[in-house]
Short mmCIF file of N, CA and C in Angstrom, two decimals:
data_model
loop_
_atom_site.label_atom_id
_atom_site.label_comp_id
_atom_site.label_asym_id
_atom_site.label_seq_id
_atom_site.Cartn_x
_atom_site.Cartn_y
_atom_site.Cartn_z
N UNK A 28 -178.19 -282.89 33.37
CA UNK A 28 -177.59 -281.77 33.71
C UNK A 28 -177.69 -280.64 32.58
N UNK A 29 -178.05 -279.58 33.00
CA UNK A 29 -178.16 -278.50 32.07
C UNK A 29 -176.74 -277.78 31.97
N UNK A 30 -176.72 -276.81 30.93
CA UNK A 30 -175.46 -276.17 30.71
C UNK A 30 -175.08 -275.30 31.92
N UNK A 31 -175.95 -274.58 32.67
CA UNK A 31 -175.66 -273.67 33.73
C UNK A 31 -175.13 -274.72 34.86
N UNK A 32 -175.70 -275.72 35.10
CA UNK A 32 -175.26 -276.82 36.20
C UNK A 32 -173.76 -277.04 35.94
N UNK A 33 -173.47 -277.51 34.63
CA UNK A 33 -172.14 -277.99 34.30
C UNK A 33 -171.16 -276.88 34.52
N UNK A 34 -171.50 -275.69 34.16
CA UNK A 34 -170.61 -274.44 34.29
C UNK A 34 -170.37 -274.19 35.79
N UNK A 35 -171.37 -274.19 36.46
CA UNK A 35 -171.31 -273.93 38.01
C UNK A 35 -170.40 -275.04 38.69
N UNK A 36 -170.65 -276.36 38.30
CA UNK A 36 -169.88 -277.40 38.83
C UNK A 36 -168.35 -277.19 38.52
N UNK A 37 -168.11 -276.79 37.22
CA UNK A 37 -166.75 -276.58 36.92
C UNK A 37 -166.15 -275.40 37.61
N UNK A 38 -166.85 -274.34 37.93
CA UNK A 38 -166.35 -273.23 38.66
C UNK A 38 -166.17 -273.52 39.98
N UNK A 39 -166.90 -274.37 40.57
CA UNK A 39 -166.63 -274.79 42.02
C UNK A 39 -165.44 -275.64 42.01
N UNK A 40 -165.28 -276.69 41.13
CA UNK A 40 -164.00 -277.45 41.13
C UNK A 40 -162.79 -276.63 40.95
N UNK A 41 -162.89 -275.58 40.08
CA UNK A 41 -161.60 -274.76 39.84
C UNK A 41 -161.45 -273.91 41.01
N UNK A 42 -162.39 -273.40 41.78
CA UNK A 42 -162.24 -272.58 42.95
C UNK A 42 -161.60 -273.40 44.11
N UNK A 43 -162.01 -274.69 44.17
CA UNK A 43 -161.45 -275.57 45.20
C UNK A 43 -160.01 -275.87 44.88
N UNK A 44 -159.58 -275.93 43.78
CA UNK A 44 -158.22 -276.15 43.35
C UNK A 44 -157.41 -274.85 43.48
N UNK A 45 -157.94 -273.75 43.11
CA UNK A 45 -157.30 -272.42 42.91
C UNK A 45 -156.91 -271.96 44.33
N UNK A 46 -157.80 -271.96 45.23
CA UNK A 46 -157.58 -271.36 46.55
C UNK A 46 -156.28 -271.91 47.21
N UNK A 47 -156.24 -273.20 47.47
CA UNK A 47 -154.99 -273.74 47.98
C UNK A 47 -153.83 -273.51 47.21
N UNK A 48 -154.05 -273.69 45.83
CA UNK A 48 -152.77 -273.46 45.03
C UNK A 48 -152.29 -272.04 45.15
N UNK A 49 -153.03 -271.00 45.19
CA UNK A 49 -152.67 -269.64 45.22
C UNK A 49 -152.00 -269.41 46.69
N UNK A 50 -152.64 -270.10 47.72
CA UNK A 50 -152.04 -269.99 49.12
C UNK A 50 -150.57 -270.55 49.11
N UNK A 51 -150.53 -271.78 48.43
CA UNK A 51 -149.15 -272.27 48.35
C UNK A 51 -148.09 -271.52 47.76
N UNK A 52 -148.52 -270.90 46.44
CA UNK A 52 -147.65 -270.11 45.72
C UNK A 52 -147.20 -268.87 46.55
N UNK A 53 -148.22 -268.24 47.10
CA UNK A 53 -147.88 -267.06 47.92
C UNK A 53 -146.97 -267.31 49.11
N UNK A 54 -147.23 -268.52 49.68
CA UNK A 54 -146.30 -268.91 50.83
C UNK A 54 -144.89 -269.08 50.36
N UNK A 55 -144.66 -269.85 49.24
CA UNK A 55 -143.37 -270.03 48.74
C UNK A 55 -142.63 -268.58 48.38
N UNK A 56 -143.48 -267.74 47.67
CA UNK A 56 -142.89 -266.46 47.30
C UNK A 56 -142.41 -265.60 48.70
N UNK A 57 -143.29 -265.70 49.64
CA UNK A 57 -142.90 -264.95 50.90
C UNK A 57 -141.67 -265.74 51.55
N UNK A 58 -141.57 -266.96 51.49
CA UNK A 58 -140.29 -267.60 52.06
C UNK A 58 -139.19 -267.23 51.38
N UNK A 59 -139.17 -267.15 50.01
CA UNK A 59 -138.08 -266.73 49.19
C UNK A 59 -137.68 -265.29 49.51
N UNK A 60 -138.70 -264.52 49.68
CA UNK A 60 -138.47 -263.03 50.01
C UNK A 60 -137.71 -262.88 51.36
N UNK A 61 -138.07 -263.64 52.26
CA UNK A 61 -137.50 -263.63 53.62
C UNK A 61 -136.16 -264.10 53.60
N UNK A 62 -135.93 -265.18 52.89
CA UNK A 62 -134.50 -265.67 52.75
C UNK A 62 -133.54 -264.73 52.09
N UNK A 63 -134.19 -264.03 51.03
CA UNK A 63 -133.42 -263.03 50.27
C UNK A 63 -132.99 -261.88 51.27
N UNK A 64 -133.91 -261.47 51.99
CA UNK A 64 -133.80 -260.32 53.04
C UNK A 64 -132.66 -260.65 54.02
N UNK A 65 -132.80 -262.07 54.58
CA UNK A 65 -131.84 -262.51 55.49
C UNK A 65 -130.38 -262.46 54.84
N UNK A 66 -130.31 -263.05 53.72
CA UNK A 66 -129.04 -263.23 53.00
C UNK A 66 -128.37 -261.78 52.87
N UNK A 67 -129.25 -260.88 52.27
CA UNK A 67 -128.75 -259.49 52.03
C UNK A 67 -128.25 -258.88 53.21
N UNK A 68 -129.03 -259.01 54.32
CA UNK A 68 -128.68 -258.31 55.63
C UNK A 68 -127.30 -258.80 56.20
N UNK A 69 -127.08 -260.12 55.85
CA UNK A 69 -125.77 -260.62 56.29
C UNK A 69 -124.52 -260.19 55.44
N UNK A 70 -124.87 -260.29 54.11
CA UNK A 70 -123.86 -260.03 53.12
C UNK A 70 -123.54 -258.57 52.83
N UNK A 71 -124.36 -257.70 53.18
CA UNK A 71 -124.21 -256.20 52.93
C UNK A 71 -123.11 -255.66 53.70
N UNK A 72 -122.84 -255.95 55.04
CA UNK A 72 -121.75 -255.34 55.68
C UNK A 72 -120.37 -255.92 55.24
N UNK A 73 -120.43 -257.19 54.90
CA UNK A 73 -119.14 -257.81 54.34
C UNK A 73 -118.77 -257.20 53.03
N UNK A 74 -119.81 -256.88 52.14
CA UNK A 74 -119.45 -256.32 50.74
C UNK A 74 -118.96 -254.77 51.15
N UNK A 75 -119.60 -254.23 51.98
CA UNK A 75 -119.15 -252.72 52.29
C UNK A 75 -117.81 -252.75 52.61
N UNK A 76 -117.27 -253.68 53.50
CA UNK A 76 -115.86 -253.69 54.03
C UNK A 76 -114.99 -253.95 52.75
N UNK A 77 -115.38 -254.87 51.93
CA UNK A 77 -114.60 -255.15 50.73
C UNK A 77 -114.51 -254.11 49.81
N UNK A 78 -115.58 -253.39 49.57
CA UNK A 78 -115.58 -252.16 48.71
C UNK A 78 -114.70 -251.12 49.23
N UNK A 79 -114.69 -250.89 50.49
CA UNK A 79 -113.83 -249.86 51.07
C UNK A 79 -112.37 -250.29 50.84
N UNK A 80 -112.05 -251.59 51.03
CA UNK A 80 -110.76 -252.04 50.79
C UNK A 80 -110.34 -251.90 49.37
N UNK A 81 -111.23 -252.18 48.37
CA UNK A 81 -110.70 -252.06 47.03
C UNK A 81 -110.62 -250.66 46.65
N UNK A 82 -111.48 -249.74 47.19
CA UNK A 82 -111.37 -248.26 46.99
C UNK A 82 -110.08 -247.74 47.56
N UNK A 83 -109.63 -248.17 48.66
CA UNK A 83 -108.37 -247.72 49.29
C UNK A 83 -107.23 -248.15 48.55
N UNK A 84 -107.23 -249.41 48.12
CA UNK A 84 -106.15 -249.92 47.35
C UNK A 84 -106.00 -249.12 45.93
N UNK A 85 -107.15 -248.82 45.40
CA UNK A 85 -107.01 -247.87 44.13
C UNK A 85 -106.52 -246.54 44.37
N UNK A 86 -106.60 -246.10 45.68
CA UNK A 86 -106.12 -244.85 46.07
C UNK A 86 -104.78 -244.95 46.54
N UNK A 87 -103.96 -246.06 46.32
CA UNK A 87 -102.58 -246.30 46.88
C UNK A 87 -102.49 -246.33 48.30
N UNK A 88 -103.55 -246.75 49.01
CA UNK A 88 -103.54 -246.84 50.35
C UNK A 88 -103.94 -248.30 50.76
N UNK A 89 -104.07 -248.62 51.94
CA UNK A 89 -104.53 -249.98 52.40
C UNK A 89 -105.43 -249.91 53.60
N UNK A 90 -106.68 -250.25 53.40
CA UNK A 90 -107.64 -250.39 54.45
C UNK A 90 -107.87 -251.89 54.84
N UNK A 91 -107.46 -252.21 56.22
CA UNK A 91 -107.59 -253.47 56.63
C UNK A 91 -109.07 -253.80 57.09
N UNK A 92 -109.63 -254.72 56.50
CA UNK A 92 -111.07 -254.87 56.77
C UNK A 92 -111.42 -255.55 58.09
N UNK A 93 -112.65 -255.42 58.46
CA UNK A 93 -113.05 -256.01 59.71
C UNK A 93 -113.83 -257.33 59.54
N UNK A 94 -113.58 -257.93 58.45
CA UNK A 94 -114.21 -259.17 58.04
C UNK A 94 -113.74 -260.33 58.87
N UNK A 95 -114.62 -261.09 59.55
CA UNK A 95 -114.19 -262.14 60.28
C UNK A 95 -114.62 -263.47 59.75
N UNK A 96 -113.98 -264.55 59.97
CA UNK A 96 -114.28 -265.85 59.43
C UNK A 96 -115.80 -266.20 59.89
N UNK A 97 -116.16 -265.74 61.04
CA UNK A 97 -117.54 -266.14 61.51
C UNK A 97 -118.60 -265.59 60.59
N UNK A 98 -118.29 -264.38 59.99
CA UNK A 98 -119.32 -263.67 59.14
C UNK A 98 -119.33 -264.56 57.79
N UNK A 99 -118.21 -265.09 57.41
CA UNK A 99 -118.28 -265.88 56.06
C UNK A 99 -118.91 -267.26 56.29
N UNK A 100 -118.63 -267.77 57.62
CA UNK A 100 -119.31 -269.11 57.95
C UNK A 100 -120.77 -268.87 57.98
N UNK A 101 -121.30 -267.77 58.46
CA UNK A 101 -122.74 -267.46 58.50
C UNK A 101 -123.33 -267.36 57.13
N UNK A 102 -122.54 -266.66 56.26
CA UNK A 102 -123.03 -266.58 54.87
C UNK A 102 -123.08 -268.05 54.23
N UNK A 103 -121.89 -268.80 54.48
CA UNK A 103 -121.88 -270.21 53.93
C UNK A 103 -123.03 -271.09 54.26
N UNK A 104 -123.52 -270.82 55.55
CA UNK A 104 -124.62 -271.50 56.03
C UNK A 104 -125.86 -271.27 55.26
N UNK A 105 -126.08 -270.18 54.55
CA UNK A 105 -127.24 -269.88 53.73
C UNK A 105 -127.02 -270.28 52.26
N UNK A 106 -125.87 -270.66 52.00
CA UNK A 106 -125.55 -271.08 50.53
C UNK A 106 -125.68 -272.70 50.31
N UNK A 107 -125.72 -273.06 49.11
CA UNK A 107 -125.66 -274.44 48.84
C UNK A 107 -124.21 -274.98 49.06
N UNK A 108 -123.98 -276.27 49.08
CA UNK A 108 -122.66 -276.77 49.40
C UNK A 108 -121.55 -276.48 48.51
N UNK A 109 -121.85 -276.40 47.19
CA UNK A 109 -120.85 -276.04 46.18
C UNK A 109 -120.41 -274.56 46.30
N UNK A 110 -121.25 -273.62 46.46
CA UNK A 110 -121.01 -272.20 46.54
C UNK A 110 -120.41 -272.01 47.94
N UNK A 111 -120.86 -272.68 48.89
CA UNK A 111 -120.28 -272.46 50.38
C UNK A 111 -118.77 -272.94 50.35
N UNK A 112 -118.44 -274.03 49.73
CA UNK A 112 -116.95 -274.39 49.68
C UNK A 112 -116.18 -273.37 48.91
N UNK A 113 -116.81 -272.92 47.77
CA UNK A 113 -115.95 -271.91 46.92
C UNK A 113 -115.83 -270.71 47.71
N UNK A 114 -116.79 -270.24 48.41
CA UNK A 114 -116.73 -268.91 49.21
C UNK A 114 -115.67 -269.13 50.33
N UNK A 115 -115.61 -270.15 51.06
CA UNK A 115 -114.81 -270.47 52.16
C UNK A 115 -113.39 -270.49 51.72
N UNK A 116 -113.09 -271.29 50.56
CA UNK A 116 -111.74 -271.41 50.02
C UNK A 116 -111.32 -270.12 49.55
N UNK A 117 -112.16 -269.35 48.92
CA UNK A 117 -111.64 -268.03 48.37
C UNK A 117 -111.30 -267.00 49.61
N UNK A 118 -112.11 -267.11 50.62
CA UNK A 118 -111.88 -266.29 51.80
C UNK A 118 -110.63 -266.63 52.36
N UNK A 119 -110.13 -267.82 52.43
CA UNK A 119 -108.86 -268.24 52.96
C UNK A 119 -107.78 -267.61 52.16
N UNK A 120 -107.91 -267.62 50.80
CA UNK A 120 -107.03 -267.02 49.95
C UNK A 120 -106.91 -265.39 50.31
N UNK A 121 -108.13 -264.87 50.27
CA UNK A 121 -108.26 -263.40 50.61
C UNK A 121 -107.62 -263.08 51.97
N UNK A 122 -107.96 -264.03 53.01
CA UNK A 122 -107.35 -263.51 54.29
C UNK A 122 -105.85 -263.58 54.20
N UNK A 123 -105.18 -264.65 53.58
CA UNK A 123 -103.81 -264.60 53.37
C UNK A 123 -103.16 -263.41 52.47
N UNK A 124 -103.91 -263.13 51.39
CA UNK A 124 -103.45 -262.02 50.52
C UNK A 124 -103.65 -260.76 51.16
N UNK A 125 -104.44 -260.50 52.10
CA UNK A 125 -104.50 -259.16 52.87
C UNK A 125 -103.73 -259.19 54.13
N UNK A 126 -103.12 -260.33 54.58
CA UNK A 126 -102.48 -260.36 55.67
C UNK A 126 -100.92 -259.64 55.45
N UNK A 127 -100.23 -259.46 56.69
CA UNK A 127 -98.94 -258.87 56.73
C UNK A 127 -97.93 -259.72 55.89
N UNK A 128 -98.00 -260.92 55.99
CA UNK A 128 -97.18 -261.94 55.24
C UNK A 128 -97.58 -261.94 53.71
N UNK A 129 -98.82 -261.94 53.50
CA UNK A 129 -99.31 -262.13 52.11
C UNK A 129 -98.89 -260.98 51.28
N UNK A 130 -98.90 -259.75 51.83
CA UNK A 130 -98.45 -258.56 51.04
C UNK A 130 -97.02 -258.31 51.15
N UNK A 131 -96.33 -259.11 51.72
CA UNK A 131 -94.80 -258.94 51.93
C UNK A 131 -94.43 -257.69 52.46
N UNK A 132 -95.25 -257.26 53.46
CA UNK A 132 -95.04 -256.04 54.22
C UNK A 132 -93.95 -256.04 55.06
N UNK A 133 -93.20 -255.06 55.56
CA UNK A 133 -92.16 -255.00 56.58
C UNK A 133 -92.29 -253.86 57.44
N UNK A 134 -91.56 -253.79 58.49
CA UNK A 134 -91.49 -252.54 59.35
C UNK A 134 -90.46 -251.73 58.87
N UNK A 135 -90.87 -250.37 58.64
CA UNK A 135 -89.93 -249.52 58.01
C UNK A 135 -89.23 -248.64 59.27
N UNK A 136 -88.85 -247.55 58.86
CA UNK A 136 -88.23 -246.70 59.95
C UNK A 136 -89.16 -246.18 61.00
N UNK A 137 -88.70 -246.23 62.23
CA UNK A 137 -89.49 -245.83 63.42
C UNK A 137 -90.54 -246.85 63.70
N UNK A 138 -90.52 -248.14 63.19
CA UNK A 138 -91.46 -249.08 63.55
C UNK A 138 -92.70 -248.84 62.71
N UNK A 139 -92.79 -248.09 61.72
CA UNK A 139 -94.10 -248.02 60.94
C UNK A 139 -94.06 -249.16 59.94
N UNK A 140 -95.20 -249.60 59.57
CA UNK A 140 -95.37 -250.63 58.66
C UNK A 140 -95.32 -250.14 57.26
N UNK A 141 -94.49 -250.75 56.46
CA UNK A 141 -94.43 -250.45 54.98
C UNK A 141 -95.19 -251.44 54.17
N UNK A 142 -96.31 -251.00 53.64
CA UNK A 142 -97.22 -251.90 52.88
C UNK A 142 -96.48 -252.36 51.67
N UNK A 143 -96.60 -253.67 51.48
CA UNK A 143 -95.97 -254.37 50.29
C UNK A 143 -96.83 -254.24 49.09
N UNK A 144 -96.88 -255.45 48.46
CA UNK A 144 -97.58 -255.59 47.20
C UNK A 144 -99.10 -255.83 47.47
N UNK A 145 -99.88 -254.74 47.05
CA UNK A 145 -101.27 -254.91 47.27
C UNK A 145 -102.08 -255.56 46.08
N UNK A 146 -101.33 -255.87 44.96
CA UNK A 146 -102.10 -256.46 43.76
C UNK A 146 -102.77 -257.71 44.11
N UNK A 147 -102.10 -258.73 44.75
CA UNK A 147 -102.92 -259.96 45.25
C UNK A 147 -104.15 -259.71 46.09
N UNK A 148 -103.91 -258.77 46.99
CA UNK A 148 -105.12 -258.26 47.91
C UNK A 148 -106.20 -257.70 46.99
N UNK A 149 -105.83 -256.85 46.06
CA UNK A 149 -106.87 -256.34 45.11
C UNK A 149 -107.52 -257.42 44.35
N UNK A 150 -106.84 -258.31 43.80
CA UNK A 150 -107.44 -259.36 42.97
C UNK A 150 -108.29 -260.30 43.77
N UNK A 151 -107.95 -260.77 44.94
CA UNK A 151 -108.74 -261.66 45.71
C UNK A 151 -109.91 -260.91 46.38
N UNK A 152 -109.80 -259.59 46.64
CA UNK A 152 -110.94 -258.89 47.11
C UNK A 152 -111.96 -258.66 46.01
N UNK A 153 -111.50 -258.41 44.90
CA UNK A 153 -112.41 -258.34 43.71
C UNK A 153 -113.24 -259.60 43.45
N UNK A 154 -112.46 -260.68 43.50
CA UNK A 154 -113.06 -262.06 43.30
C UNK A 154 -114.10 -262.32 44.41
N UNK A 155 -113.65 -261.98 45.65
CA UNK A 155 -114.62 -262.23 46.77
C UNK A 155 -115.77 -261.59 46.64
N UNK A 156 -115.73 -260.33 46.19
CA UNK A 156 -116.91 -259.27 45.94
C UNK A 156 -117.85 -259.98 45.08
N UNK A 157 -117.26 -260.70 43.98
CA UNK A 157 -118.12 -261.30 42.97
C UNK A 157 -118.91 -262.52 43.47
N UNK A 158 -118.26 -263.19 44.48
CA UNK A 158 -118.82 -264.35 45.08
C UNK A 158 -119.97 -263.99 46.15
N UNK A 159 -120.05 -262.72 46.33
CA UNK A 159 -121.05 -262.36 47.44
C UNK A 159 -122.05 -261.25 46.80
N UNK A 160 -122.79 -261.71 45.83
CA UNK A 160 -123.76 -260.85 45.20
C UNK A 160 -124.98 -260.47 46.09
N UNK A 161 -125.62 -259.34 45.77
CA UNK A 161 -126.84 -259.08 46.50
C UNK A 161 -128.02 -259.67 45.77
N UNK A 162 -129.10 -260.09 46.20
CA UNK A 162 -130.30 -260.49 45.54
C UNK A 162 -131.39 -259.72 45.86
#
């Protein structure tokens, strides 16, 4: 075998290995990108509600979020088991802290609700926001 035959044989072997390898790599990158987009599309509305609530608490008001347990369960389905349990546990604490009983609210004069302590709601909302990053 001459030098040129050896070089051409090596080039053919490399191309035979490189084409499937590049296809596999691009497939994995595409799948990760789609998972990221799916996760972000589910998490973004939840984050927006929490951000609105945090902003309203900072303004000495209280915005009751429209976050439902089903949304959190859907997010948990996309996470690994450890993060899923942590998110679900923290959501339960958040749901209680933002509830009528958790804030120790009561009915004031003329049946209006008097908002109680919003500090636990603020703390749990902030922690929940940290558990829901965008990728």
